[in-house]
Tab-separated table of C-alpha atoms and ligand atoms in Angstrom:
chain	number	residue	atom	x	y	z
A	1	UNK	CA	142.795	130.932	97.576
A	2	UNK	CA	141.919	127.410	96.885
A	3	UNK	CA	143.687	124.609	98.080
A	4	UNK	CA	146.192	122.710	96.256
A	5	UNK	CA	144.174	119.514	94.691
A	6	UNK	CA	145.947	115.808	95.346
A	7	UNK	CA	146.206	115.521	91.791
A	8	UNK	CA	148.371	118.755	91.482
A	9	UNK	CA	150.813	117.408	94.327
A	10	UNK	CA	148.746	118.780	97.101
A	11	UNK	CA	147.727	116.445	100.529
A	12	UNK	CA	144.894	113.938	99.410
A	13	UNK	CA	141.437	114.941	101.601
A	14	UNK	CA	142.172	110.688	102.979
A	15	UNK	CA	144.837	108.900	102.478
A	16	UNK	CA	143.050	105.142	103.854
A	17	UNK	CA	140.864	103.465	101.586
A	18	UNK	CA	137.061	102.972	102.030
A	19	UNK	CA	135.253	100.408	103.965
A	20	UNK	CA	134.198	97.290	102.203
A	21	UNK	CA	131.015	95.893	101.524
A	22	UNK	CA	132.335	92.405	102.352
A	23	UNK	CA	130.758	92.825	105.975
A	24	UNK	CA	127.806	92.408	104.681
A	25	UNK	CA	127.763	88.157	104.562
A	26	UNK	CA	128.878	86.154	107.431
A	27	UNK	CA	127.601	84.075	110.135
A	28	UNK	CA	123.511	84.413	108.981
A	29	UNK	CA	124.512	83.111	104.980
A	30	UNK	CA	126.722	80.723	106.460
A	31	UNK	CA	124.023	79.067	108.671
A	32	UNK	CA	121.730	78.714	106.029
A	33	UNK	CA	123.760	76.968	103.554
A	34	UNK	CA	125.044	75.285	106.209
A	35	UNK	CA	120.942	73.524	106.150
A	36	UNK	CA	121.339	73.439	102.330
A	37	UNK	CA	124.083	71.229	102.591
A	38	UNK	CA	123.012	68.607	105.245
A	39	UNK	CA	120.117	68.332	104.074
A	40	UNK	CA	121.814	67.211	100.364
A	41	UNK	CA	118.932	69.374	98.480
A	42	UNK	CA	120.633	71.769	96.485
A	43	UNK	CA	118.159	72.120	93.429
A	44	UNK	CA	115.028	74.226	93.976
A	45	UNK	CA	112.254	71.934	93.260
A	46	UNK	CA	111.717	69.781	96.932
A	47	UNK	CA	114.169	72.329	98.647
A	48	UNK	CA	112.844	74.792	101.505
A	49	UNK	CA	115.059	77.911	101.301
A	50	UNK	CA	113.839	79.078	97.673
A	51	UNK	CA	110.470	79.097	98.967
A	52	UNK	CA	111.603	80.617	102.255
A	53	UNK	CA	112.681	83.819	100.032
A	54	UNK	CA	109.772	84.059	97.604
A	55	UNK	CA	107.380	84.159	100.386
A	56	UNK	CA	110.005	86.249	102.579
A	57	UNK	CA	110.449	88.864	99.288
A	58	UNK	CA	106.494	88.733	98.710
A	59	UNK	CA	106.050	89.445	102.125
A	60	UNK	CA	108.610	92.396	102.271
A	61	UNK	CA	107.694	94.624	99.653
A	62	UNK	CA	103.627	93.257	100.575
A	63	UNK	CA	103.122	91.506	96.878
A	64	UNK	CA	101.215	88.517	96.420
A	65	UNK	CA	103.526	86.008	94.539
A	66	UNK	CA	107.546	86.258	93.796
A	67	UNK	CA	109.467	83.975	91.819
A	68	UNK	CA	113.164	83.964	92.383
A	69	UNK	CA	115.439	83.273	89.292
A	70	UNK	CA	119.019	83.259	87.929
A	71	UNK	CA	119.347	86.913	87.655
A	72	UNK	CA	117.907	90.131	87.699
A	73	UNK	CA	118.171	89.789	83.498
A	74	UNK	CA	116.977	86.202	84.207
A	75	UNK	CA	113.884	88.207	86.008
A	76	UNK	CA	113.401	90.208	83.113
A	77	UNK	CA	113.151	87.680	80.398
A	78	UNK	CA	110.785	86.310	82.369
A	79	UNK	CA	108.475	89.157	82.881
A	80	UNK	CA	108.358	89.145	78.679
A	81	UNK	CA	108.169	85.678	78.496
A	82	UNK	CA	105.183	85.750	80.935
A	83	UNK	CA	103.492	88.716	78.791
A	84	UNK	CA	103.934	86.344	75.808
A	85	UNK	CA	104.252	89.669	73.047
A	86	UNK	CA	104.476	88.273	69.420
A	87	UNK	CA	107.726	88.730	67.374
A	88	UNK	CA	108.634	91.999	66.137
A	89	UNK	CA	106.183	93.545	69.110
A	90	UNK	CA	108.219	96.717	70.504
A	91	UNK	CA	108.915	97.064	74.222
A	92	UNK	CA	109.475	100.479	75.072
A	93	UNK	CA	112.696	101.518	77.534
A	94	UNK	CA	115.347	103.893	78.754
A	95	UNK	CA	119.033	103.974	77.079
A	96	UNK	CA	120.455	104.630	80.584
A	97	UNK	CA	120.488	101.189	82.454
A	98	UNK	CA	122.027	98.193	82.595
A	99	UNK	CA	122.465	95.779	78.979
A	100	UNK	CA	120.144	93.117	81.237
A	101	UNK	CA	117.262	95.343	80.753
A	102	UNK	CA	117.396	94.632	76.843
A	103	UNK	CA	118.469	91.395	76.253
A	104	UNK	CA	115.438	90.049	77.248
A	105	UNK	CA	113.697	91.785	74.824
A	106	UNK	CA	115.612	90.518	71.961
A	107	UNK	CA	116.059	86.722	73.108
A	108	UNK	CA	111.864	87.355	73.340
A	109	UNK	CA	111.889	88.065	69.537
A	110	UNK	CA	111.307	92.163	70.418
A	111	UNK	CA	112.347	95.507	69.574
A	112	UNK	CA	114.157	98.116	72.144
A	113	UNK	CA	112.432	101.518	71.739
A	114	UNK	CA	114.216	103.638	73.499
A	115	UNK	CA	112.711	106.274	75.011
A	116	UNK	CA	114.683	110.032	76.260
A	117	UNK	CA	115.369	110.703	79.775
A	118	UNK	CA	113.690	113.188	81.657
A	119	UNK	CA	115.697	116.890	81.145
A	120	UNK	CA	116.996	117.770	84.591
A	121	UNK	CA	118.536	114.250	85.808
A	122	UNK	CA	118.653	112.318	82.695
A	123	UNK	CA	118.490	109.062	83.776
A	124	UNK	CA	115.118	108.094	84.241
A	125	UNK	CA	112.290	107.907	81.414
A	126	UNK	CA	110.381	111.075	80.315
A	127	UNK	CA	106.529	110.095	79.818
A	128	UNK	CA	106.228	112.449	77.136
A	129	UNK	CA	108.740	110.818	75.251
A	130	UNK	CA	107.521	107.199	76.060
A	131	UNK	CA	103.741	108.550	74.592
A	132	UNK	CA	105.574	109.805	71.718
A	133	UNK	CA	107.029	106.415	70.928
A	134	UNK	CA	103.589	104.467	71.212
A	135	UNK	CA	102.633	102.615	68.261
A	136	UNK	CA	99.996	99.903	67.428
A	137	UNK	CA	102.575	97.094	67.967
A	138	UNK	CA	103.904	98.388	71.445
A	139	UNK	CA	103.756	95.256	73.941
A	140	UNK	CA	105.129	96.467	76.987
A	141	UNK	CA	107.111	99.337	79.037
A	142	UNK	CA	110.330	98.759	81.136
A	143	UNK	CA	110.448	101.775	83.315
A	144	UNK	CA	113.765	101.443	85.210
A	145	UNK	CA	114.518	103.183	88.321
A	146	UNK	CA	117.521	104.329	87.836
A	147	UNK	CA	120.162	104.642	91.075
A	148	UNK	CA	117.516	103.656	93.253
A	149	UNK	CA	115.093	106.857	92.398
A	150	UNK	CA	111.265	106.253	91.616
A	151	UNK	CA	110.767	107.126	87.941
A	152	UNK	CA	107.402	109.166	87.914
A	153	UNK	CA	104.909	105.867	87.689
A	154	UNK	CA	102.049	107.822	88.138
A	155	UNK	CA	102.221	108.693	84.308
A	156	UNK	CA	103.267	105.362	83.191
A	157	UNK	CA	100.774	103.371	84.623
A	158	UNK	CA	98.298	106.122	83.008
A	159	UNK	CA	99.888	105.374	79.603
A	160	UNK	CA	99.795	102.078	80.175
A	161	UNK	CA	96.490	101.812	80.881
A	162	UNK	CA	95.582	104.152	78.418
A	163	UNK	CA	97.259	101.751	75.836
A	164	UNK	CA	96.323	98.611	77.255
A	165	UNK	CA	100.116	98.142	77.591
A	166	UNK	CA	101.771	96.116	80.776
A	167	UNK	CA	104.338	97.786	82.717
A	168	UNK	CA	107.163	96.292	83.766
A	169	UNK	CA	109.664	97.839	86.853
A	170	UNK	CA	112.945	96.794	86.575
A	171	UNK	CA	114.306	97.802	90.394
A	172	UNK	CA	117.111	96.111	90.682
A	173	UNK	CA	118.426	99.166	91.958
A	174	UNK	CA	115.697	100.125	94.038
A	175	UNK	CA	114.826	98.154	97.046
A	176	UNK	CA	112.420	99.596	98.720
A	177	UNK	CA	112.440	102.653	96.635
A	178	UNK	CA	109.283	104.607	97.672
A	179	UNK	CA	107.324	106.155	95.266
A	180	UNK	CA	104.208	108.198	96.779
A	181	UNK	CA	103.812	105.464	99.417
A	182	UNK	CA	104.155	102.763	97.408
A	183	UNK	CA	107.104	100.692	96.721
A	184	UNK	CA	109.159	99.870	93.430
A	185	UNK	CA	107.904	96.862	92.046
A	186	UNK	CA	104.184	97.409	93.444
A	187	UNK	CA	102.742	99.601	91.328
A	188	UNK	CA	103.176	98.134	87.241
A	189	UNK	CA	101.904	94.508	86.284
A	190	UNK	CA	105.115	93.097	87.061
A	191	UNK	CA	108.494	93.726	89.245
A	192	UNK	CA	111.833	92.724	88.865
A	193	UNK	CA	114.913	92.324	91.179
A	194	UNK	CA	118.444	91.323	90.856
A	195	UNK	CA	120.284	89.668	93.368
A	196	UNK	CA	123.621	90.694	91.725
A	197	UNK	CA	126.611	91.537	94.003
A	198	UNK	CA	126.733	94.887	93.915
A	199	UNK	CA	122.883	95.475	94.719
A	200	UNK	CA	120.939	96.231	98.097
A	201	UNK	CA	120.726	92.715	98.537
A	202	UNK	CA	122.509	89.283	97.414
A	203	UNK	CA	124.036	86.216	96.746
A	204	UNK	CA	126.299	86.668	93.893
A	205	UNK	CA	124.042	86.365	90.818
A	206	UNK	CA	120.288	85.661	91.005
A	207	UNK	CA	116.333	87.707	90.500
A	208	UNK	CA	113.028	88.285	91.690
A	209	UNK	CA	110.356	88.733	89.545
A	210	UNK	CA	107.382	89.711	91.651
A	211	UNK	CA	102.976	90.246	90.530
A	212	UNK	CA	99.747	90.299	92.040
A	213	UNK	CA	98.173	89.144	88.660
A	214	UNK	CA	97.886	85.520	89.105
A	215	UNK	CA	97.840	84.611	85.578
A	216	UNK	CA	101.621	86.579	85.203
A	217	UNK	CA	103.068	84.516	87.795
A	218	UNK	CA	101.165	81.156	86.238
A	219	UNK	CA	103.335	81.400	83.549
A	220	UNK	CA	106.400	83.270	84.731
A	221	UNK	CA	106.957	79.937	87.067
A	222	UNK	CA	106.453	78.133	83.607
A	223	UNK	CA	108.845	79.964	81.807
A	224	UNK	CA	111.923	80.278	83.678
A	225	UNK	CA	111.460	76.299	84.747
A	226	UNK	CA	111.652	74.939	81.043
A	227	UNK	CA	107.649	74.884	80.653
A	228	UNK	CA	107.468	72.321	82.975
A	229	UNK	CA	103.958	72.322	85.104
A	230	UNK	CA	104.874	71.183	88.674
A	231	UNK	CA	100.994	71.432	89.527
A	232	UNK	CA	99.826	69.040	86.643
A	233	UNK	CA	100.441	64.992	86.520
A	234	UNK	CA	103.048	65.125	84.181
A	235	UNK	CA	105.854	67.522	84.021
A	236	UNK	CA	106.276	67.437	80.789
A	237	UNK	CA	103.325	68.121	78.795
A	238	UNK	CA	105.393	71.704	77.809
A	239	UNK	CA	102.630	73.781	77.448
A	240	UNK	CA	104.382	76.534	75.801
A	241	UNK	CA	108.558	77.221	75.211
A	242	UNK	CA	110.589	78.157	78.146
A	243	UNK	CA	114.281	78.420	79.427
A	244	UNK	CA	115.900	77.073	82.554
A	245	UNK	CA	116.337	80.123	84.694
A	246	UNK	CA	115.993	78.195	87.887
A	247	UNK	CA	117.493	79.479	91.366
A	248	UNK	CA	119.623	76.638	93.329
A	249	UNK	CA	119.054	76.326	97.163
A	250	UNK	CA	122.555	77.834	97.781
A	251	UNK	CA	121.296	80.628	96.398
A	252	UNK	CA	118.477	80.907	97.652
A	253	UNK	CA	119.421	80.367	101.263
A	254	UNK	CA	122.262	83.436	100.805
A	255	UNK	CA	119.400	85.034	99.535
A	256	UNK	CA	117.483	84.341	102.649
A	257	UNK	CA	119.431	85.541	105.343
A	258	UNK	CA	119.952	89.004	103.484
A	259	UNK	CA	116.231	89.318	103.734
A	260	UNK	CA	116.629	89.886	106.758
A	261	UNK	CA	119.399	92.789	106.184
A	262	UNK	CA	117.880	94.930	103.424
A	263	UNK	CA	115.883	97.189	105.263
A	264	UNK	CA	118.665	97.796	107.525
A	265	UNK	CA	120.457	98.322	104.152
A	266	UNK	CA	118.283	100.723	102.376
A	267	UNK	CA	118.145	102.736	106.186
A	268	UNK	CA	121.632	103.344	106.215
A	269	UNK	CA	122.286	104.148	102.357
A	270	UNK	CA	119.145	106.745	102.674
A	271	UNK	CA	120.680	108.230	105.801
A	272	UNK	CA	124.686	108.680	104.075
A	273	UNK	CA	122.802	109.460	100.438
A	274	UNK	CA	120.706	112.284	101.949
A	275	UNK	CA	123.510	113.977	103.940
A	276	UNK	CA	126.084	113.789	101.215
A	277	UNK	CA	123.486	115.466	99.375
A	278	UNK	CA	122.699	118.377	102.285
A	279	UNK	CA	126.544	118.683	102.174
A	280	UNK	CA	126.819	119.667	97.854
A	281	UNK	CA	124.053	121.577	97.322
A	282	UNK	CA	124.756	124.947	95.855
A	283	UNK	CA	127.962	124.099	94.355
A	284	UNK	CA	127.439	125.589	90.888
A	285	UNK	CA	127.493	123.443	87.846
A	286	UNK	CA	126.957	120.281	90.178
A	287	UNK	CA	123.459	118.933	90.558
A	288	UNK	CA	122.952	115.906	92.940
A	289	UNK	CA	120.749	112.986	92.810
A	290	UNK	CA	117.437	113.993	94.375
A	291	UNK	CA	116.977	112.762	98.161
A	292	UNK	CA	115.141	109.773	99.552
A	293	UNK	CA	112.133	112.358	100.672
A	294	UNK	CA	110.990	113.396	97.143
A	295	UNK	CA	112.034	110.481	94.846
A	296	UNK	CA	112.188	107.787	97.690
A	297	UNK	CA	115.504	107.238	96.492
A	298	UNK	CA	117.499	104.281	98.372
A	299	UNK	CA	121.389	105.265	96.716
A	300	UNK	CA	121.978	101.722	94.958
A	301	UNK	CA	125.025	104.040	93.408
A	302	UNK	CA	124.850	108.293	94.847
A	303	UNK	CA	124.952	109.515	91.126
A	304	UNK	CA	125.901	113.335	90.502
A	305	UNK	CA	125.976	114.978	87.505
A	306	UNK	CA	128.536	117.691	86.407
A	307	UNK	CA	127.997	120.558	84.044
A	308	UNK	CA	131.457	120.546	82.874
A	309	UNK	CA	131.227	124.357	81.664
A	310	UNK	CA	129.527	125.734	84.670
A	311	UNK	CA	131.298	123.757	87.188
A	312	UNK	CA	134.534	124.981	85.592
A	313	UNK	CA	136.130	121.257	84.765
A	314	UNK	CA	135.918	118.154	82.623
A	315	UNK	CA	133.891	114.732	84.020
A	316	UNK	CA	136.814	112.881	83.245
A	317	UNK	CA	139.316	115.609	85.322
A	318	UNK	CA	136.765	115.738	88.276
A	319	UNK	CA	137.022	112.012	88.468
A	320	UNK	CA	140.554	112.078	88.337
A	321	UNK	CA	140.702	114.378	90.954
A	322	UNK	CA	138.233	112.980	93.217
A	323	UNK	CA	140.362	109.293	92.923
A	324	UNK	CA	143.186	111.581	93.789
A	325	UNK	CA	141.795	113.023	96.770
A	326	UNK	CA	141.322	109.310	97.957
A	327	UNK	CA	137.602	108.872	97.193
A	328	UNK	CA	136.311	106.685	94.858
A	329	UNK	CA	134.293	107.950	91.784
A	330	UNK	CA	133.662	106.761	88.380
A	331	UNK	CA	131.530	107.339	85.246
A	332	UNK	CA	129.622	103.914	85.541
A	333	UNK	CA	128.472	103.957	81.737
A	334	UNK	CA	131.401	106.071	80.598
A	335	UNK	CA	129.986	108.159	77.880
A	336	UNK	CA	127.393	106.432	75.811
A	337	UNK	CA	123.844	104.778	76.727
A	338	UNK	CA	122.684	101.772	75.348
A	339	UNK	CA	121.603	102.657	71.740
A	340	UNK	CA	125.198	103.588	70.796
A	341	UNK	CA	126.676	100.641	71.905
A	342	UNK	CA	128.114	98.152	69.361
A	343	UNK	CA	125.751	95.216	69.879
A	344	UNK	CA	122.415	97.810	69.489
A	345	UNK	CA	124.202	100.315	67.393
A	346	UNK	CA	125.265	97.373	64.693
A	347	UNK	CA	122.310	95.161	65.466
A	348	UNK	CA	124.674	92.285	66.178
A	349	UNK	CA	122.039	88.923	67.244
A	350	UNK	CA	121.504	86.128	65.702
A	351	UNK	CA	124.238	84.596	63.170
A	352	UNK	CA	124.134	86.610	59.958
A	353	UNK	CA	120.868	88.508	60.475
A	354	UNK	CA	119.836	91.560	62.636
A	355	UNK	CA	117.073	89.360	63.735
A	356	UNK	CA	114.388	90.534	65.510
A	357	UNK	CA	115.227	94.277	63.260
A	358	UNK	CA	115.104	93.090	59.898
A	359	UNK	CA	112.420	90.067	60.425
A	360	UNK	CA	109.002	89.870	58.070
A	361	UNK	CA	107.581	90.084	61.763
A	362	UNK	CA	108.600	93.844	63.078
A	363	UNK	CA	105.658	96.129	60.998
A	364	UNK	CA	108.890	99.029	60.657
A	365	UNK	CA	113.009	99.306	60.577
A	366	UNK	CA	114.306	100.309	63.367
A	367	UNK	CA	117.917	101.480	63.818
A	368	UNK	CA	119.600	103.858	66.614
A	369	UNK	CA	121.715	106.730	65.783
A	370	UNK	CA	123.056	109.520	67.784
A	371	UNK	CA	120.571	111.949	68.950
A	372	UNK	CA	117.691	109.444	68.902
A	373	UNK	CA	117.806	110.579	72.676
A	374	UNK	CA	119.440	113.945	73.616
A	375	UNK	CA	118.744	113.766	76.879
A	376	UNK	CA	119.972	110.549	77.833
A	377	UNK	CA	122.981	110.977	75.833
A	378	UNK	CA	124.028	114.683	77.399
A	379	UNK	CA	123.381	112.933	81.187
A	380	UNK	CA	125.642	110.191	80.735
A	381	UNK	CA	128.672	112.241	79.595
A	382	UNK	CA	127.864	113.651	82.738
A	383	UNK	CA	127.435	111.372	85.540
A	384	UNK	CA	129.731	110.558	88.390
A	385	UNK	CA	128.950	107.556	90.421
A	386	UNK	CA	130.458	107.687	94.159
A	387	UNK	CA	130.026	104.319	96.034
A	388	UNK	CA	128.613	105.394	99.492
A	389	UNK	CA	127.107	102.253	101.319
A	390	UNK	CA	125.686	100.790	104.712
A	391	UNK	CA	129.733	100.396	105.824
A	392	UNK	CA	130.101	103.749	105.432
A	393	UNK	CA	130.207	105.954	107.871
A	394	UNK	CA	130.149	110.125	108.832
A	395	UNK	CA	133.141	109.953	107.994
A	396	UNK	CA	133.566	108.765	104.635
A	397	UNK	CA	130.656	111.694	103.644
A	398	UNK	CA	132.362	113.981	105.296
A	399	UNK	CA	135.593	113.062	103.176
A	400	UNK	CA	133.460	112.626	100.402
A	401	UNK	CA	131.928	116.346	100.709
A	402	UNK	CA	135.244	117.878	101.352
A	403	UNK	CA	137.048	116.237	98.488
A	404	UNK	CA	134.362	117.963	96.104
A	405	UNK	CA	134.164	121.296	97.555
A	406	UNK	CA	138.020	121.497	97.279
A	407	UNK	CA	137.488	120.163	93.723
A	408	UNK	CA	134.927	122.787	92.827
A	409	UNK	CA	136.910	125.800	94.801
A	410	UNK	CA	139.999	124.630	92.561
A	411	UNK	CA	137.522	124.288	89.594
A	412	UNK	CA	136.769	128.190	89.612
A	413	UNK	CA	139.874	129.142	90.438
B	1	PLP	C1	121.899	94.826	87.668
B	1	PLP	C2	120.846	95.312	86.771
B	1	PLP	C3	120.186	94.491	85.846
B	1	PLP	C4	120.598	93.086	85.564
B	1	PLP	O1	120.702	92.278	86.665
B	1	PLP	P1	121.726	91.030	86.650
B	1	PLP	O2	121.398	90.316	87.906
B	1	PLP	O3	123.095	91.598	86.620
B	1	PLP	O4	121.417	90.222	85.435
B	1	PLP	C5	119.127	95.019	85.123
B	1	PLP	N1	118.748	96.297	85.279
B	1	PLP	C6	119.367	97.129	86.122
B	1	PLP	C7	118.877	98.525	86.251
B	1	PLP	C8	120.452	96.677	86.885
B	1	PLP	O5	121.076	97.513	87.708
């Protein structure tokens, strides 16, 4: 017999809430602003701290050049803006990620492709269907990895090569996401962080956009500081259009001292991921995210996904069971990706028009419709997000664990 679920009037699995990731600032942000502030230099440009975490970030993840920005879709923009595609160009991406992976694309005059999500998880890209989306005016691939686990780059960087095509890694999920040895953000022409709150490591909002090509970083540091050449005599010769996308000090010194926390970080969340995951496996109709061994996967969010029909129970009753139980859970992009949202769906932009979609510039019309990608659209009705992090400990997997087997046991019951 199972036993009586919390949401059914039975005794929740925990009853006090989870640990919070406020811990994670204190007295090491606090002492570098604390410089920021005496020394009155708040704005990037003549400031040491913003310099202090390019070269620290560079350093880290053992890349050449990094240029820290606003955000991570600051970081993005910038990537595109470096690339330079012409209007109407397509950029090929996944459905399942975060709105900041597109908007770039569209404030750079672009089309979203989006490309399906690979059949088992669903949340990373599928090479076949990113080849199948190719066309002559393809300018670049986004490959996001999603939750923290490598997408395979191996076959996008073939394609991409293949195509003559930059790649682009958006990882603001995945610090120090391994991928066959190499790290996220390594491996394509350009990487991009974001230095968001909720990711591996911050200071509220801010990005990383990280190259080896020298050329790429030339003009990302061009771009997101209003074209302005800080090598050249004068500033403001404006060599080509840019935004103001630049970091402040504050920022940067946050961003500083929790350099100097994120492999601690990524330790932890690999350690709590991995045995949450040792912990589910075999429960039928529940798959979980695979483990930091075969997808280097670093748990930004532990992401499961539930069959409803073979696991015997709706996403959105699981979730309301698990919250009952005392754990937290939620269905991070409730139950559409990105192509069905409003803005993409109804080609909202730019004042009357559907600019870039219906300008002289793109060579076809593109619009989004359901089933454009199956797989992407089955996964997220699916997903479950549970927020394990470094301030969690045993215990909160083991609660974690035991909330879902009850859940399950009930489930077939
Ligand atoms: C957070 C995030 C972004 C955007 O970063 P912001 O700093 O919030 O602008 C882009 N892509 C992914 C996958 C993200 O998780």
């Amino acid at each position: 017999m199972s036993a009586q679920l919390a949401i059914d009037g039975g005794k929740p699995v925990r009853e006090d809430p989870f640990p919070s990731r406020a811990a994670g600032v204190g007295d090491e942000e606090m002492a570098q602003l604390a410089d920021v502030i005496k020394a009155g230099q708040m704005n990037r440009v003549g400031g040491q701290k913003t310099k202090l975490l390019e070269e620290g970030f560079a350093k880290l993840i053992g890349m050449k050049h990094a240029v820290a920005v606003t955000s991570g879709t600051a970081a993005l923009h910038t990537a595109l803006g470096a690339i330079n595609p012409d209007p109407g160009d397509e950029v090929i991406t996944t459905p399942v990620t975060d709105i900041g992976t597109v908007i770039g694309i569209l404030f750079q005059n672009c089309i979203p492709i989006f490309a399906d999500t690979d059949p088992k998880y669903g949340y990373n890209l599928d090479p076949e269907s990113v080849r199948k989306n190719i066309t002559d005016r393809t300018r670049a691939i986004i490959v996001v990895h999603l939750w923290g686990a490598a997408a395979d780059m191996d076959e996008f960087l073939a394609i991409g090569k293949e195509h003559g095509i930059p790649v682009i890694e958006d990882c603001a999920q995945a610090y120090l996401t391994e991928y066959k040895g190499k790290l996220a953000g390594t491996m394509g022409d350009v990487g991009c962080f974001s230095l968001q709150s909720s990711k591996h490591m911050t200071c509220g909002d801010g990005g990383l956009v990280v190259s080896n090509n020298d050329d790429l970083i030339r003009r990302a540091r061009l771009f997101c500081d209003k074209g302005w050449d800080r090598s050249a005599e004068t500033y403001r010769a404006y060599p080509f259009l840019g935004i103001n996308y630049r970091i402040t000090e504050l920022q940067s010194a946050v961003g500083v001292a929790q350099l100097g926390k994120v492999e601690w970080v990524v330790a932890r969340r690999r350690e709590l991921g991995d045995m949450l995951s040792g912990k589910l496996s075999g429960i039928p109709g529940l798959l979980p995210p695979p483990d930091s061994a075969t997808s280097g996967n670093v748990y930004w969010l532990y992401a499961i996904r539930v069959r409803e029909e073979e696991f015997g129970m709706s996403r959105k009753r699981f979730i309301e069971a698990l919250n009952a139980e005392g754990i937290p859970g939620f269905a991070l992009f409730d139950d559409k990706p990105l192509h069905l949202r409003e803005m993409l769906l109804e080609q909202r932009t730019f004042g009357k028009s559907h600019h870039p979609f219906d300008c002289a510039c793109a060579s076809r019309r593109v619009k989004y419709a359901p089933g454009l990608c199956p797989n992407a659209e089955q996964s997220v009705k699916e997903l479950v997000t549970v927020g394990l992090h470094e301030f969690c400990s045993e215990r909160e997997v083991e609660d974690t664990a035991a909330a879902i087997q009850k859940i399950a046991a009930a489930a077939k019951a």
